[in-house]
Structures are given as C-alpha cells and as structure tokens.
Coordinates of C-alpha atoms in Angstrom, one line a residue:
M1 CA 151.0 36.8 67.4
L2 CA 148.3 34.2 67.4
M3 CA 149.3 30.6 67.2
Q4 CA 147.2 29.2 64.3
T5 CA 148.5 25.6 64.0
Y6 CA 148.4 22.9 66.7
E7 CA 152.1 22.3 66.1
A8 CA 152.8 26.0 66.9
R9 CA 150.7 25.8 70.0
L10 CA 152.5 22.6 71.2
D11 CA 155.9 24.3 70.5
G12 CA 154.7 27.4 72.4
L13 CA 153.7 25.4 75.4
R14 CA 157.1 23.6 75.5
R15 CA 158.8 27.0 75.4
E16 CA 156.7 28.3 78.2
L17 CA 157.4 25.2 80.3
A18 CA 161.1 25.6 79.7
K19 CA 160.9 29.2 81.0
R20 CA 159.4 27.8 84.2
G21 CA 162.0 25.1 84.6
L22 CA 159.4 22.3 83.9
D23 CA 160.0 19.2 81.8
G24 CA 156.3 18.4 81.3
F25 CA 152.7 19.3 81.9
V26 CA 149.3 17.5 82.2
I27 CA 146.3 19.0 80.5
P28 CA 142.8 17.7 81.5
I29 CA 139.4 18.8 80.2
S30 CA 138.3 20.5 83.4
D31 CA 137.6 23.8 85.2
E32 CA 138.0 24.9 88.8
H33 CA 134.8 23.0 89.7
M34 CA 135.7 19.6 88.1
S35 CA 132.7 20.1 85.7
E36 CA 131.9 17.6 83.0
Y37 CA 131.1 20.4 80.5
V38 CA 133.3 23.5 80.8
G39 CA 133.1 27.1 79.6
A40 CA 135.0 28.3 76.6
Y41 CA 137.6 29.9 78.8
A42 CA 138.5 26.5 80.2
Q43 CA 138.7 24.6 76.9
R44 CA 142.5 24.4 77.1
L45 CA 142.8 20.8 75.8
Q46 CA 140.8 21.6 72.7
W47 CA 142.8 24.8 72.0
L48 CA 146.1 22.9 72.4
T49 CA 145.2 19.7 70.5
G50 CA 142.0 20.1 68.5
F51 CA 140.2 17.3 70.5
G52 CA 136.5 18.2 70.9
G53 CA 135.3 15.4 73.1
S54 CA 134.0 15.8 76.6
A55 CA 136.4 13.4 78.3
G56 CA 140.2 13.2 77.8
S57 CA 143.5 14.6 78.7
A58 CA 147.0 15.2 77.3
A59 CA 150.6 14.9 78.7
V60 CA 153.3 17.0 77.1
L61 CA 157.1 16.3 77.7
T62 CA 160.0 18.1 76.1
D63 CA 160.4 15.5 73.3
K64 CA 157.0 13.7 73.0
A65 CA 153.3 14.1 73.9
A66 CA 150.3 11.8 74.2
M67 CA 146.5 12.0 74.1
F68 CA 144.5 9.9 76.6
T69 CA 140.9 8.9 75.8
D70 CA 138.6 6.0 76.6
G71 CA 136.8 3.7 74.2
R72 CA 134.1 6.3 73.5
Y73 CA 136.6 8.5 71.6
T74 CA 138.9 5.9 69.9
V75 CA 137.9 7.1 66.4
Q76 CA 137.2 10.7 67.2
V77 CA 140.6 11.4 68.7
R78 CA 142.3 10.1 65.6
E79 CA 140.2 12.3 63.4
Q80 CA 140.8 15.5 65.4
V81 CA 144.3 15.1 66.9
D82 CA 147.5 15.0 64.8
G83 CA 149.2 11.6 65.2
M84 CA 152.5 13.2 64.2
L85 CA 152.3 15.4 67.4
Y86 CA 150.6 13.1 69.9
D87 CA 150.6 9.4 70.6
Y88 CA 147.2 7.9 71.1
E89 CA 146.8 6.2 74.5
D90 CA 143.8 4.2 75.7
V91 CA 142.3 4.7 79.2
P92 CA 142.0 2.8 81.6
A93 CA 144.8 0.7 80.1
T94 CA 147.2 3.6 80.9
S95 CA 146.9 7.1 82.2
P96 CA 148.9 10.4 81.9
A97 CA 150.7 9.7 85.2
K98 CA 151.7 6.2 84.1
W99 CA 152.8 7.3 80.7
I100 CA 154.9 10.2 82.2
A101 CA 156.5 7.8 84.7
E102 CA 157.5 5.6 81.8
H103 CA 158.7 8.3 79.4
A104 CA 160.1 11.2 81.6
P105 CA 163.7 11.0 82.7
E106 CA 164.7 10.7 86.4
G107 CA 164.8 14.2 88.0
A108 CA 162.1 15.6 85.7
K109 CA 159.8 18.3 87.0
I110 CA 156.2 17.8 85.8
G111 CA 153.8 20.7 86.2
Y112 CA 150.1 20.4 86.9
D113 CA 147.4 23.0 87.6
A114 CA 146.0 22.2 91.1
W115 CA 142.8 24.0 90.2
L116 CA 142.0 21.6 87.4
H117 CA 142.9 18.2 89.0
G118 CA 141.3 16.3 91.9
I119 CA 143.3 15.7 95.0
G120 CA 143.1 11.9 94.4
W121 CA 144.8 12.3 91.0
A122 CA 147.5 14.6 92.5
E123 CA 148.3 12.2 95.4
E124 CA 148.4 9.1 93.2
A125 CA 150.6 10.9 90.6
H126 CA 152.9 12.1 93.3
K127 CA 153.4 8.6 94.7
L128 CA 154.0 7.1 91.2
F129 CA 156.4 9.8 90.2
A130 CA 158.4 9.6 93.5
K131 CA 159.2 5.9 92.7
K132 CA 160.8 7.1 89.5
G133 CA 162.6 10.1 90.9
I134 CA 160.2 12.5 89.2
E135 CA 158.8 15.6 90.9
L136 CA 155.1 16.7 90.6
V137 CA 155.0 20.5 90.8
P138 CA 151.8 22.7 91.2
V139 CA 152.1 25.7 88.9
A140 CA 151.4 29.3 89.7
G141 CA 149.1 30.2 86.8
N142 CA 148.4 27.8 84.0
P143 CA 151.1 27.9 81.3
I144 CA 148.6 27.4 78.5
D145 CA 146.9 30.6 79.6
A146 CA 150.2 32.4 79.2
I147 CA 150.4 31.5 75.5
W148 CA 146.6 31.5 74.6
D149 CA 146.4 35.1 73.3
D150 CA 142.8 35.1 72.3
R151 CA 141.5 33.1 75.3
P152 CA 137.8 33.9 76.0
Q153 CA 136.9 35.5 79.2
A154 CA 134.9 33.7 81.9
S155 CA 131.2 34.5 81.5
L156 CA 129.8 37.5 83.4
A157 CA 126.1 36.5 82.7
A158 CA 123.8 37.3 85.6
A159 CA 123.0 34.6 88.1
V160 CA 119.2 34.3 88.7
P161 CA 116.9 32.8 91.3
H162 CA 115.2 29.5 90.6
D163 CA 111.7 29.8 92.0
A164 CA 110.3 27.5 94.6
E165 CA 107.5 26.4 92.3
H166 CA 110.1 24.5 90.3
A167 CA 112.6 23.8 93.0
G168 CA 110.0 22.3 95.4
R169 CA 112.1 23.3 98.4
S170 CA 113.4 26.6 99.7
S171 CA 117.2 27.3 99.9
A172 CA 116.8 27.9 103.6
D173 CA 115.4 24.4 104.0
K174 CA 118.3 22.9 102.0
R175 CA 120.9 24.9 104.0
A176 CA 119.3 23.8 107.2
E177 CA 119.6 20.1 106.1
V178 CA 123.3 20.7 105.4
A179 CA 123.8 22.4 108.7
D180 CA 122.1 19.5 110.5
W181 CA 124.6 17.1 108.8
L182 CA 127.6 19.3 109.7
K183 CA 126.5 19.4 113.4
A184 CA 125.8 15.7 113.5
E185 CA 129.3 14.9 112.1
G186 CA 131.1 17.5 114.2
Y187 CA 132.2 19.7 111.3
D188 CA 132.3 23.5 111.3
A189 CA 131.8 24.0 107.6
T190 CA 131.8 22.3 104.1
V191 CA 133.1 23.5 100.8
I192 CA 130.5 23.2 98.0
S193 CA 132.4 23.5 94.7
A194 CA 130.5 21.6 92.1
L195 CA 128.5 24.1 90.1
D196 CA 125.3 22.1 90.1
S197 CA 125.5 21.6 93.8
V198 CA 125.9 25.4 94.4
A199 CA 122.9 25.9 92.1
W200 CA 120.8 23.4 93.9
L201 CA 121.7 24.5 97.4
L202 CA 120.9 28.2 96.7
N203 CA 118.1 27.7 94.2
M204 CA 120.2 29.7 91.7
R205 CA 120.8 29.2 88.0
G206 CA 123.1 30.9 85.5
K207 CA 124.4 30.9 81.9
D208 CA 128.1 30.4 82.4
V209 CA 128.5 26.9 80.9
D210 CA 126.9 25.9 77.6
N211 CA 124.0 23.5 78.1
T212 CA 124.1 23.5 81.9
P213 CA 122.3 26.4 83.7
V214 CA 124.9 27.2 86.4
A215 CA 126.9 30.2 87.6
L216 CA 130.7 30.1 88.2
S217 CA 130.8 30.3 92.0
Y218 CA 131.7 28.5 95.3
V219 CA 129.8 28.1 98.5
L220 CA 131.2 27.8 102.0
A221 CA 128.3 26.4 104.1
H222 CA 128.5 26.7 107.9
A223 CA 127.0 24.6 110.7
D224 CA 124.8 27.5 111.8
G225 CA 122.9 27.4 108.5
T226 CA 124.6 30.5 107.1
A227 CA 126.6 30.4 103.9
E228 CA 129.1 32.4 101.9
L229 CA 128.7 32.7 98.1
F230 CA 131.9 33.5 96.2
I231 CA 131.0 34.9 92.8
A232 CA 132.0 37.7 90.4
L233 CA 130.0 40.6 91.8
D234 CA 129.1 41.7 88.3
K235 CA 126.9 38.7 88.1
V236 CA 124.9 39.6 91.2
T237 CA 121.6 41.5 90.7
P238 CA 119.4 43.1 93.3
E239 CA 116.9 40.3 92.6
L240 CA 119.5 37.6 93.4
T241 CA 120.6 39.4 96.6
K242 CA 116.9 39.6 97.8
H243 CA 116.5 35.9 96.9
L244 CA 119.5 34.8 98.9
G245 CA 118.5 36.7 102.0
N246 CA 120.5 37.8 105.0
A247 CA 121.9 34.3 105.8
V248 CA 123.9 34.1 102.6
T249 CA 126.9 36.5 102.4
V250 CA 127.9 37.4 98.9
R251 CA 131.7 37.8 98.5
P252 CA 133.9 38.4 95.4
R253 CA 135.1 35.2 93.8
D254 CA 138.8 36.2 94.3
E255 CA 138.3 36.1 98.0
F256 CA 137.6 32.4 98.0
V257 CA 141.2 31.2 98.6
P258 CA 141.9 33.8 101.3
A259 CA 138.6 32.6 103.0
L260 CA 139.8 29.0 102.9
E261 CA 143.2 30.1 104.3
A262 CA 141.4 31.9 107.2
L263 CA 139.7 28.7 108.5
Q264 CA 142.5 28.0 111.0
G265 CA 141.4 25.6 113.7
K266 CA 138.1 24.8 111.9
T267 CA 137.1 21.3 110.8
V268 CA 136.1 21.5 107.2
A269 CA 134.4 18.8 105.1
V270 CA 135.5 18.6 101.4
D271 CA 134.4 16.0 98.8
P272 CA 137.4 14.7 97.0
N273 CA 135.2 13.7 94.1
H274 CA 134.0 17.2 93.4
A275 CA 136.7 19.6 94.8
V276 CA 140.0 20.3 93.0
A277 CA 143.4 19.8 94.7
G278 CA 143.8 23.6 95.0
I279 CA 141.0 23.7 97.6
F280 CA 142.7 21.1 99.8
H281 CA 146.0 22.9 99.5
A282 CA 144.5 26.3 100.5
L283 CA 142.8 24.7 103.6
K284 CA 146.0 23.0 104.6
T285 CA 148.0 26.2 104.2
G286 CA 145.6 28.0 106.5
G287 CA 145.7 25.4 109.2
A288 CA 142.2 23.9 108.9
T289 CA 141.5 20.3 109.7
V290 CA 140.3 18.8 106.4
V291 CA 137.9 15.8 106.4
R292 CA 137.1 14.0 103.2
A293 CA 133.4 13.5 103.0
D294 CA 130.7 13.2 100.3
D295 CA 129.2 16.5 99.2
P296 CA 126.0 16.7 101.4
T297 CA 123.9 18.1 98.6
V298 CA 124.6 15.3 96.1
L299 CA 122.1 12.7 97.3
P300 CA 119.2 15.1 98.2
K301 CA 119.7 16.7 94.7
A302 CA 119.5 13.3 93.1
I303 CA 116.2 12.4 94.9
K304 CA 113.7 14.5 93.2
N305 CA 110.8 16.0 95.3
P306 CA 107.2 15.9 94.0
A307 CA 107.4 19.3 92.4
E308 CA 110.6 18.3 90.5
Q309 CA 109.0 14.9 89.5
Q310 CA 106.0 16.6 88.0
G311 CA 108.1 19.2 86.4
H312 CA 110.0 16.5 84.6
R313 CA 106.8 14.9 83.4
D314 CA 105.6 18.2 82.0
A315 CA 108.9 19.0 80.4
Q316 CA 109.1 15.6 78.8
A317 CA 105.6 15.9 77.4
R318 CA 106.5 19.2 75.8
D319 CA 109.8 18.0 74.6
G320 CA 108.3 14.8 73.2
A321 CA 106.0 16.7 70.9
A322 CA 108.9 18.8 69.5
V323 CA 111.0 15.6 68.9
S324 CA 108.1 13.9 67.2
R325 CA 107.6 16.8 64.8
F326 CA 111.3 16.5 64.0
L327 CA 111.2 12.8 63.4
R328 CA 108.3 13.3 60.9
W329 CA 110.3 16.1 59.2
I330 CA 113.3 13.7 58.9
S331 CA 111.1 11.0 57.5
I332 CA 110.0 13.3 54.7
H333 CA 113.2 15.2 53.9
A334 CA 116.2 13.0 54.7
P335 CA 115.5 10.4 52.0
S336 CA 116.4 13.0 49.4
G337 CA 120.0 13.0 50.5
E338 CA 120.0 16.8 50.7
I339 CA 119.8 17.1 54.5
D340 CA 123.1 17.0 56.4
E341 CA 123.8 16.4 60.1
L342 CA 124.2 20.0 61.0
T343 CA 120.9 21.0 59.2
A344 CA 119.1 18.2 61.1
A345 CA 120.4 19.3 64.4
A346 CA 119.5 22.9 63.7
K347 CA 116.0 21.9 62.7
L348 CA 115.5 19.9 65.9
R349 CA 116.6 23.0 67.9
E350 CA 114.0 25.0 65.8
F351 CA 111.2 22.6 66.8
R352 CA 112.2 22.8 70.5
E353 CA 112.4 26.6 70.4
A354 CA 108.9 26.8 68.8
V355 CA 107.5 25.5 72.0
G356 CA 108.4 28.9 73.5
V357 CA 110.0 28.0 76.8
L358 CA 113.2 26.3 75.9
K359 CA 116.2 27.7 77.8
D360 CA 119.0 25.8 76.1
A361 CA 120.0 22.4 74.8
S362 CA 121.0 20.0 77.6
F363 CA 124.1 19.0 75.6
D364 CA 125.4 19.3 72.0
T365 CA 123.0 17.3 69.8
I366 CA 124.5 14.0 68.5
S367 CA 123.2 14.1 65.0
A368 CA 124.9 11.1 63.5
A369 CA 124.4 9.7 60.0
G370 CA 125.6 6.5 58.6
P371 CA 129.0 5.5 60.0
H372 CA 129.0 8.5 62.4
A373 CA 126.2 6.8 64.3
A374 CA 128.7 4.1 65.3
L375 CA 130.5 6.8 67.4
P376 CA 128.5 6.9 70.6
H377 CA 129.7 10.4 71.5
Y378 CA 130.0 11.9 68.0
K379 CA 129.9 15.6 67.9
V380 CA 129.1 17.1 64.5
D381 CA 130.9 20.2 63.3
E382 CA 131.7 21.9 60.0
D383 CA 134.6 19.6 59.4
S384 CA 132.8 16.3 60.2
N385 CA 129.4 17.2 58.8
I386 CA 128.0 14.8 56.1
P387 CA 124.7 14.5 54.3
I388 CA 122.4 11.9 55.8
P389 CA 122.7 9.1 53.2
P390 CA 119.5 7.6 51.7
S391 CA 118.9 4.0 52.7
S392 CA 120.7 4.3 56.0
I393 CA 120.3 4.6 59.8
Y394 CA 120.2 8.0 61.4
L395 CA 120.8 8.4 65.2
C396 CA 119.9 11.5 67.1
D397 CA 120.7 11.9 70.8
S398 CA 119.5 15.3 72.1
G399 CA 117.9 17.1 75.0
G400 CA 116.5 20.4 76.2
Q401 CA 116.7 22.5 79.3
Y402 CA 113.4 23.8 80.6
L403 CA 112.7 25.6 83.9
D404 CA 110.7 22.5 85.0
G405 CA 113.1 19.8 83.8
T406 CA 116.0 18.5 81.8
T407 CA 115.4 16.1 78.9
D408 CA 117.6 13.5 77.2
I409 CA 116.4 11.3 74.4
T410 CA 117.9 9.1 71.7
R411 CA 116.0 7.8 68.7
T412 CA 117.4 5.7 65.9
V413 CA 115.4 5.8 62.6
W414 CA 115.6 4.3 59.2
V415 CA 116.0 6.7 56.4
G416 CA 114.5 5.4 53.2
P417 CA 114.1 4.5 50.5
G418 CA 114.2 0.8 50.7
E419 CA 114.3 -1.3 53.8
P420 CA 117.0 -1.8 56.5
T421 CA 119.1 -4.9 56.4
A422 CA 118.2 -8.0 58.3
E423 CA 121.3 -7.4 60.5
M424 CA 120.2 -3.8 61.3
I425 CA 116.7 -5.0 62.3
E426 CA 118.1 -7.9 64.4
R427 CA 120.5 -5.7 66.3
N428 CA 118.0 -3.0 66.9
T429 CA 115.5 -5.5 68.2
R430 CA 118.0 -6.8 70.6
V431 CA 118.7 -3.3 71.8
L432 CA 114.9 -2.8 72.2
K433 CA 114.6 -6.0 74.2
G434 CA 117.2 -4.9 76.6
H435 CA 115.6 -1.5 76.9
I436 CA 112.3 -3.1 77.7
Q437 CA 113.7 -5.6 80.1
L438 CA 115.3 -2.8 82.2
D439 CA 112.2 -0.6 82.0
M440 CA 110.0 -3.4 83.3
Q441 CA 112.3 -4.7 86.0
K442 CA 111.2 -4.7 89.7
F443 CA 114.0 -4.7 92.3
P444 CA 114.5 -4.4 96.1
D445 CA 115.0 -1.0 97.5
H446 CA 118.7 0.1 97.6
T447 CA 119.6 -2.2 94.6
T448 CA 122.6 -0.7 92.8
G449 CA 122.8 0.4 89.2
G450 CA 125.6 -2.1 88.7
A451 CA 123.3 -5.0 89.7
L452 CA 120.8 -4.0 86.9
D453 CA 123.2 -3.3 84.1
A454 CA 123.3 -6.8 82.6
L455 CA 119.5 -6.8 82.1
A456 CA 119.9 -4.3 79.3
R457 CA 122.8 -6.2 77.7
M458 CA 121.6 -9.8 78.0
H459 CA 119.9 -10.1 74.6
L460 CA 122.9 -8.4 72.9
W461 CA 125.3 -10.8 74.8
N462 CA 123.2 -13.7 73.6
G463 CA 123.8 -12.5 70.1
G464 CA 127.5 -12.2 70.7
V465 CA 127.7 -8.3 70.8
D466 CA 127.8 -5.6 73.4
Y467 CA 128.3 -1.8 73.8
G468 CA 131.1 0.1 75.4
H469 CA 129.2 2.8 77.3
G470 CA 127.1 2.8 80.5
T471 CA 123.4 2.0 80.3
G472 CA 122.1 4.8 82.4
H473 CA 123.1 8.1 84.1
G474 CA 121.4 10.3 86.5
V475 CA 119.6 13.5 85.3
G476 CA 119.1 16.8 87.0
S477 CA 116.1 19.1 87.3
Y478 CA 117.0 22.1 85.1
L479 CA 120.6 21.3 85.9
S480 CA 123.2 18.8 84.7
V481 CA 122.1 16.3 82.1
H482 CA 124.7 13.9 83.7
E483 CA 124.1 14.0 87.4
G484 CA 125.4 11.6 90.1
P485 CA 125.7 9.8 92.2
Q486 CA 123.6 7.0 90.7
R487 CA 124.5 5.2 87.5
I488 CA 123.6 2.0 85.7
S489 CA 126.8 0.5 84.3
K490 CA 129.0 -2.6 84.5
P491 CA 130.3 -3.1 88.0
G492 CA 134.0 -2.4 88.4
G493 CA 134.1 -0.4 85.2
A494 CA 135.5 3.1 84.6
F495 CA 132.3 4.9 85.6
P496 CA 131.7 5.9 89.3
G497 CA 128.2 5.5 90.8
T498 CA 127.5 1.9 89.8
E499 CA 127.6 0.9 93.5
T500 CA 125.2 3.7 94.5
P501 CA 121.9 2.3 95.7
L502 CA 118.9 3.4 93.7
R503 CA 116.4 5.4 95.7
E504 CA 112.8 6.4 95.1
G505 CA 112.8 9.8 93.3
M506 CA 116.0 9.3 91.3
I507 CA 115.9 9.9 87.6
L508 CA 118.1 7.9 85.2
S509 CA 118.5 7.2 81.5
N510 CA 117.8 3.8 80.0
E511 CA 120.0 3.7 76.9
P512 CA 121.4 0.4 75.6
G513 CA 122.9 0.5 72.1
Y514 CA 124.9 -1.3 69.5
Y515 CA 127.7 0.1 67.2
K516 CA 129.2 -1.4 64.1
A517 CA 132.4 0.5 63.4
G518 CA 132.4 2.2 60.1
A519 CA 128.8 1.2 59.3
Y520 CA 126.0 2.2 61.6
G521 CA 124.9 2.6 65.3
I522 CA 121.8 2.1 67.3
R523 CA 120.7 3.5 70.6
I524 CA 117.3 3.7 72.3
E525 CA 117.1 6.1 75.2
N526 CA 114.3 7.1 77.5
L527 CA 114.4 8.7 81.0
V528 CA 112.9 6.9 83.9
L529 CA 111.9 7.8 87.4
V530 CA 112.5 5.3 90.3
V531 CA 109.1 4.7 91.9
P532 CA 107.5 2.1 94.3
A533 CA 107.1 -1.1 92.4
G534 CA 103.4 -1.5 93.2
I535 CA 103.7 -5.3 93.7
E536 CA 103.2 -7.6 96.6
S537 CA 106.6 -8.1 98.0
E538 CA 108.6 -9.1 101.1
G539 CA 110.1 -5.7 101.8
D540 CA 110.2 -2.5 99.8
Y541 CA 110.5 -3.0 96.0
L542 CA 111.1 -0.4 93.4
G543 CA 110.6 -0.1 89.6
F544 CA 110.7 2.5 86.9
E545 CA 108.1 5.0 85.6
T546 CA 108.9 6.0 82.0
L547 CA 109.1 9.8 81.5
T548 CA 110.0 10.0 77.8
F549 CA 107.3 9.6 75.2
V550 CA 108.3 9.6 71.5
P551 CA 107.5 6.9 69.0
L552 CA 110.1 4.2 68.3
D553 CA 110.8 3.2 64.7
R554 CA 108.9 0.0 63.9
R555 CA 110.7 -0.5 60.6
L556 CA 113.8 -1.5 62.7
V557 CA 111.9 -4.1 64.7
D558 CA 111.4 -7.8 64.1
K559 CA 108.2 -8.7 65.9
D560 CA 109.0 -12.4 65.7
L561 CA 111.9 -11.8 68.0
L562 CA 109.7 -10.2 70.7
T563 CA 107.9 -12.1 73.4
P564 CA 104.2 -11.4 74.1
A565 CA 105.1 -9.3 77.1
E566 CA 107.5 -7.2 75.0
I567 CA 104.9 -6.7 72.4
D568 CA 102.5 -5.6 75.1
W569 CA 105.1 -3.2 76.4
W570 CA 105.5 -1.7 72.9
N571 CA 101.8 -1.3 72.4
E572 CA 101.2 0.1 75.9
Y573 CA 104.1 2.5 75.5
H574 CA 102.8 3.8 72.2
A575 CA 99.3 4.2 73.5
K576 CA 100.7 6.5 76.2
V577 CA 102.7 8.3 73.5
W578 CA 99.5 9.0 71.7
N579 CA 97.6 10.1 74.8
I580 CA 100.4 12.5 75.9
L581 CA 101.4 13.9 72.5
S582 CA 98.2 13.9 70.4
P583 CA 96.7 17.0 72.2
Q584 CA 99.8 18.9 71.3
L585 CA 99.9 18.0 67.5
A586 CA 97.7 18.8 64.6
G587 CA 97.3 18.2 60.9
E588 CA 99.9 16.0 59.2
D589 CA 101.9 15.8 62.4
L590 CA 99.0 14.2 64.1
E591 CA 98.3 11.8 61.3
W592 CA 102.0 10.8 61.4
L593 CA 101.8 10.2 65.1
K594 CA 98.7 8.1 64.7
A595 CA 100.4 5.8 62.2
E596 CA 103.5 5.5 64.4
C597 CA 101.5 4.6 67.5
A598 CA 99.4 1.9 65.9
P599 CA 99.7 -1.5 67.6
L600 CA 102.6 -3.6 66.5

C-alpha cells in the first residue's frame, strides 16, 4: 500500500528502523557519487519530507525528527515541510550529528547509508557519538528504499561519446595525465567517483541526472594509463565501446565493490570530498592502502582548454539571443497580470529550444515573482506558482546545456505599469556596482576567490545590506553548472573552494544580489572567464572576460549613483550585447534590443 502522507512515510520509516534495531537514521540529499543534483531514484529526502531544495538533510529518532537547511532555504523549508513532524534547524549553527548527540539517549544505535555520506562526515559523527555513548551503524540497504514502494528506477539511458571537437582533448591524453600523476605520487590507482569527473575523463556524457549530462558510473584509473569503467551494461552502445578503446575495460556496475575489495596490497588514492564512505570501507575491507588525495581530474577539468573556451563563447551568444527574446516577451505580456511563474519558465524553455541545439536546462529555472524573488534558490512548482504581479520585480535565473557549453544567467526586470520604487532602484544599482567592480578587477595570478568576494559586496555593505549566498561558482563545459574547485565567496564560510587560487581558463559566475524578505529580490549574473589581465604589471596578473551578453534593465538603475567608469562599463557592455545578438534577431525583437542597448 502506497504511503500518501508525509506523516505516514515518517511512521513507516520508524517502523522499519525498529525492525533493524535502530533508534535513528540520517537522510541527506545525495547519491552514491555525492552529486549536487541527484536522479529521481535518489530523492529520498524529498519523498520522506516534501522538501524540494537542492541542499539539506533530516535526522529521524524514535520520538522526534528535524530538518537541517542553511540560510538559502529558511523560508522554503517551512513552506514545504510540516513543522508538526519536523523541527527546523539552521546550518551551520547545528548539524544532524550534533542534534542527534543532543537528543538521542545513551546507547542509541543511529543508522546511516555509507553510500550517501562522505567519509569525513562519518568519522566526525562517529567521534561525536562516541562521547555520548551513541553508536553509528552503517546500514545494509537503505531503510527508506524498503518502504518506498513506487521508487523510480535508476536511469538506463545510453551513455554517449563527447566528441574531441568540443572536448578539446582526447580521453587517452587525459588518462595519461592521471597516470603520470599516479606514478609521480607512487600510487597504483585512483577511484574517480564524481559523475562529472568520470564524464570529463572519458569524454562521455549521459542523461541519468536532470540538468547535468552524466552517466551513473565509476572509474578505477591505473598508473599504466588503463581504466575500468563500472556502468550498467544496458547503457553501453557499440559506439561508446569503440570510443573508449582497448585501454578502458567496461564492467558491470555491480562489480565495483568486489573490484575495490580485490585491490589488496595496492595503494589507492581517493578524494574524500567526492567519494562516499562506502568506497573507503570497501577498500579497507579488501586490504588496500588508502591515501586521501584530491581527485586528479578536478583542476584540469576546471581549467578550460581553447576549444572549451570558444565553445562557451558560442553557446553564450546563442543562449543570449534566446533569453533576450524572452525578456521582450515578458515586457509585453507580464504587465497584464495573466502570466504566472510556471508559464514564464516554460516560455523561456521554448525560446531556448527554438534555437535547435538545446540538450537540456542546466538547472531548474528560478522563475520568481514578487516576494518569491526574495528566495535566492526558489523553485516554482504547481503549489507555489503565482501570477507575476503588475508593478513588481521579476527575477529569472536560468541556464541551458549545449554540446559546446553550459550557461547560467540571472536577469532582474521591472514589470510595469508604473515605475519601481526608489528603494528598488537604489538596491539594484548597488548590486550592479558590485557586479561591475568584480568584472573589472585585475588581480595577481593565484589570487583566491575568497580574496575577491568583498569587491562584489562593498557597495551593498556601504548601504547597510548584504546577501547570504556566494558571489561566484565554477561552471563546466557541457557538464555541471556548479563545478569546483574554485569559488568566489566569503572566506571561512560554509562553501568550499574560496581558498582555491584562480587560474587562467577557469569559468565562474559573477552574481551579487539583494533580497528583501516578503517583498522582492535582485540578482545580476553573468559568467566570466579568467584571462591574462593585459596590463603592465610586476608578475602575472589576471582579469575576467565576460561571456554572457543579455541586456540589463535600465529602469532599475540610478545613473547618478554610478561613476563615469561604471557608466562606461555599462555602455561598452551593451555595445557588445548589440554586436553579438543583433545578427541573431529580427523585426520587433531587434528593435527591442536596439532600445535596450542604447547608451545610458
């Protein structure tokens, strides 16, 4: 019998835990690859609680339960998760392990799925629980799966080659680089478990996760340049087999754990940031020597080669024309009050698909009207959907997946009639000033993202306001829209990567914002490429090349608050927008673009 209510599902989980002799269980949003976005089969937290965000977790005890989210989801979690069933807990002020240590009785046995948690989490939780006389127990089979009767199956979509024209390097060349690293470090092999790392290393893509073109699989890469790919054999086509070549052995996915356990006497490198605890446990069981080391594909993947850089430029130009058509459509139809958030998101998808080469969205479109725009990671659905109010701000954060690049853009626009308030204009102008400051900044090679973050916030800070999310994340090449290791964010915050040096070839977002709870939100986001600064300097200096070209809404800008240099940036940016997009537009779309790109 299907469990239709969240209360029934929570009760069902507690009964299943009791059968297993467990007093609690921890449920993250994760899969066996520690992916940011997971397939439907792995959406255990959403099924159990109703929470639809991309980051969060729950802890369930016999007599109480709690949801754990950070500041991005403070409002959303309260809208989606029943407060009668779950306490709301804020991260990083607390965590599931801390909460359990405080609320579980001495002698309690707390279960966790070692294939959904990182080894660092498991070790820290074990230490914390031991002080309280609580035992952390890895489960054999996830208890939620035992009660989730209509759980979707993992995707069996075919994995496909990603051609060298777009990849810019052969898989053999990439595997040789990994092999050189293994030999230099004295390791026999390394486990590549992050799905985008597998995809990059083998020049392979898939359709197993919404918005991210990856295939559910693992790679065991060896020091001799060979590799083993563990994947459901139903996903392997003759085309893929030919592409992989003789140096890559294809094995069934269910042979992965036995293969790890067979590495007795071998020294194996595993990245604790990208590999689940289950991998470490399997290697230890088999008698391998496990060395914790960074995934050797992460940095080369982040530093885009010339083919990937040009692919991004081409994809951005194509995407920019589609987004511009959408913004004109919004300007015409939204003031009627008859367009809702879901309709707008669908229309944007329609404009992107009309280009003819869209593979997927790069994430679920944030189509946020009125007070919903104040939720930085708002996700519209049938329950939350509202009409876009006339005389309001509309925020749209969206992106596309193309063979030659991954896009991510946010535009905030005024929906008439009437004019935005003085506060809206002032706040948007401060966000714009921060965006421009970061875009124009030159900095020494190997400067960290954390060192640059305050540039985007300085004008907001001077106005006594701030925003709670990071300023910039890495972006893949027809891969993950959120790609490490680099990040622009406050040093010492909750987001990893802020201490990663920026390198020529990296792509990041530049997206400062401002959010007034219950009223409106503002974000301006372009993607930028790290390039040589082109200035006389003592040592190597870098800067940013803007990749995203779509008009910004001048109705939300106070020109008097801009410096001459900022006005020059605005005008030069929109001149480039015109040059790149005008050949792709015609008729009324072209006339609209001309008006939007006129000098400020």
